[in-house]
PDB file of C-alpha atoms in Angstrom:
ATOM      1  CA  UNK A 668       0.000   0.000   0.000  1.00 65.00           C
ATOM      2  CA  UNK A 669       1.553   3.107  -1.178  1.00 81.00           C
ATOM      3  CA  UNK A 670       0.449   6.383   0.057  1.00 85.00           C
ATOM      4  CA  UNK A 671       0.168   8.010  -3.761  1.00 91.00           C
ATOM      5  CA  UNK A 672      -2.384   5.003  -4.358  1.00 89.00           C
ATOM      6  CA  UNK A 673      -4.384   5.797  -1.676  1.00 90.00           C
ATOM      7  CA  UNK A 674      -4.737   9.358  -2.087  1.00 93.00           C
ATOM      8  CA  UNK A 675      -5.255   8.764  -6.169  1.00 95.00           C
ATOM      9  CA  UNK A 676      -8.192   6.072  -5.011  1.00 94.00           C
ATOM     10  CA  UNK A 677      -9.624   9.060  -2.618  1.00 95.00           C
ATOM     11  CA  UNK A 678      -9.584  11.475  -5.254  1.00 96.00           C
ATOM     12  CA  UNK A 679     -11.179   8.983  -7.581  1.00 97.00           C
ATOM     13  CA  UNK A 680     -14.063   8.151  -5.479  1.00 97.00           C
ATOM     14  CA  UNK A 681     -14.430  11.850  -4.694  1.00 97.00           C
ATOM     15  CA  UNK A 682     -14.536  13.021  -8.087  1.00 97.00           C
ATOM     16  CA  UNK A 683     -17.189   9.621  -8.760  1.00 97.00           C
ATOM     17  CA  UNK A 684     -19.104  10.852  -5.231  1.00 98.00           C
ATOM     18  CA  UNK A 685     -18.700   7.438  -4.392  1.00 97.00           C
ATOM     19  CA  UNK A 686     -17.714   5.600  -0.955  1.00 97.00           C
ATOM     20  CA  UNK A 687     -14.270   4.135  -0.344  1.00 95.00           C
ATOM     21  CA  UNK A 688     -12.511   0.850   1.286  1.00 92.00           C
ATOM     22  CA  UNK A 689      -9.037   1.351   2.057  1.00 87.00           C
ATOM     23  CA  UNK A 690      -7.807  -2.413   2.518  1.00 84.00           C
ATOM     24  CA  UNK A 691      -4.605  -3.455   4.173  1.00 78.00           C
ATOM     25  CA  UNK A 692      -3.859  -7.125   3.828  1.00 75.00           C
ATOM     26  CA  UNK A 693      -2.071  -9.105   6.311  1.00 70.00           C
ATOM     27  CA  UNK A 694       1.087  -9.361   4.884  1.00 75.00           C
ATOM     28  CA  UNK A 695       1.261  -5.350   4.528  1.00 75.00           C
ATOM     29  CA  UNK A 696       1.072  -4.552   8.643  1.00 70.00           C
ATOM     30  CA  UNK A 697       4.575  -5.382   9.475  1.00 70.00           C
ATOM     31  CA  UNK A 698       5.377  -1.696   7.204  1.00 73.00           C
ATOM     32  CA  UNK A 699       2.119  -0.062   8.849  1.00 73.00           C
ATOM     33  CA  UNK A 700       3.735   2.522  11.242  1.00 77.00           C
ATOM     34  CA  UNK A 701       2.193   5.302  13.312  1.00 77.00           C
ATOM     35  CA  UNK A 702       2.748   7.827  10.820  1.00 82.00           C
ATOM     36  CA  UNK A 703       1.839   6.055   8.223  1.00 81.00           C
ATOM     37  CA  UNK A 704      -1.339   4.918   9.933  1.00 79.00           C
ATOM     38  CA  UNK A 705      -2.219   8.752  11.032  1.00 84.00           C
ATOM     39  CA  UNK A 706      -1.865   9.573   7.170  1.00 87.00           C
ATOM     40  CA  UNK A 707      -4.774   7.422   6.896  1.00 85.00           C
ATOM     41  CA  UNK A 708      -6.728   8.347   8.802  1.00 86.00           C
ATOM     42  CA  UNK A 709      -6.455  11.647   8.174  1.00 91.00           C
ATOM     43  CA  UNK A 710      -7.155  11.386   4.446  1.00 92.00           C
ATOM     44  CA  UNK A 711     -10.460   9.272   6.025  1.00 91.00           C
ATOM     45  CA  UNK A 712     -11.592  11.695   8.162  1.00 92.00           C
ATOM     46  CA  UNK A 713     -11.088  14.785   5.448  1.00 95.00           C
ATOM     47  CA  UNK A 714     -12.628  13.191   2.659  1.00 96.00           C
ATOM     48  CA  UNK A 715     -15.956  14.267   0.992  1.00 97.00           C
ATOM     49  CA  UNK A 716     -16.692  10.435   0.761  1.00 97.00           C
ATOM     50  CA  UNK A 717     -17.967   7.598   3.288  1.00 96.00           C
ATOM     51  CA  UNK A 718     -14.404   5.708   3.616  1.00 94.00           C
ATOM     52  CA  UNK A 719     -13.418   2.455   5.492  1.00 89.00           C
ATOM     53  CA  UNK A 720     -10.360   1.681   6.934  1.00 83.00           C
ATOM     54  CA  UNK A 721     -10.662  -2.092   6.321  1.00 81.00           C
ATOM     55  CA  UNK A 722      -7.520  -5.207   7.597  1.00 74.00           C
ATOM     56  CA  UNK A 723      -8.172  -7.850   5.313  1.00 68.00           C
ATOM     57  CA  UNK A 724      -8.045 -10.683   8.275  1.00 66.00           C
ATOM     58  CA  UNK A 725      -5.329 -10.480  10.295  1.00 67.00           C
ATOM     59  CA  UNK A 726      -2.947 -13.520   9.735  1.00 72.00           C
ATOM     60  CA  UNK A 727      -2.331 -13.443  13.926  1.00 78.00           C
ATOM     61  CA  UNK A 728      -3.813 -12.013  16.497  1.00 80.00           C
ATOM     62  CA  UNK A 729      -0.497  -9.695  16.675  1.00 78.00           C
ATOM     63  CA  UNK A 730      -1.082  -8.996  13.320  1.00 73.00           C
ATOM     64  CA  UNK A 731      -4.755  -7.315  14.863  1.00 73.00           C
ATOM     65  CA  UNK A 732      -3.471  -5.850  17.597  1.00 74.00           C
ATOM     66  CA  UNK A 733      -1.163  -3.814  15.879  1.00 71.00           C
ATOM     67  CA  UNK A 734      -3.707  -2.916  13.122  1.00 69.00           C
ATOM     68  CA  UNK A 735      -6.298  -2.265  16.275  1.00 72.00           C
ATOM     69  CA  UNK A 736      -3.904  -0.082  17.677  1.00 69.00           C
ATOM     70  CA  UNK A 737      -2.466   1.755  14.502  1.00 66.00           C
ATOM     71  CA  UNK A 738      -5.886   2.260  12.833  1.00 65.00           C
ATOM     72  CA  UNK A 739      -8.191   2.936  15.681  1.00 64.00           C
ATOM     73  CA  UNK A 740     -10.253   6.187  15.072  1.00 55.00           C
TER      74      UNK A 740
END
């Protein structure tokens, strides 16, 4: 996940007036750090558009803690 993908996607379904789903898969939350994780969010909460932070299931239950933890909002 690439933060130029996910703002591109946000524009997109801004520009379409459309809801988005921001996945992260399991094997993509050993690179999720806090300030990655607060970019997120961010763009979430400033969009014009429903959007959903969504972890594809968690491959362990660190794997959801961290996500829990990094992607709360």
């Amino acid at each position: 996940m690439k933060l130029r993908n996910i703002k591109s996607c946000n524009r997109g379904a801004e520009e379409l007036n459309a809801p988005v789903i921001f996945e992260i898969h399991p094997t993509q939350i050993e690179y999720l750090t806090d300030a990655f994780a607060e970019t997120i969010k961010r763009i979430a909460y400033e969009a014009k558009v429903p959007v959903v932070i969504h972890l594809d299931h968690g491959g362990t239950k660190e794997d959801i803690i961290i996500s829990t933890y990094c992607l709360a909002y």
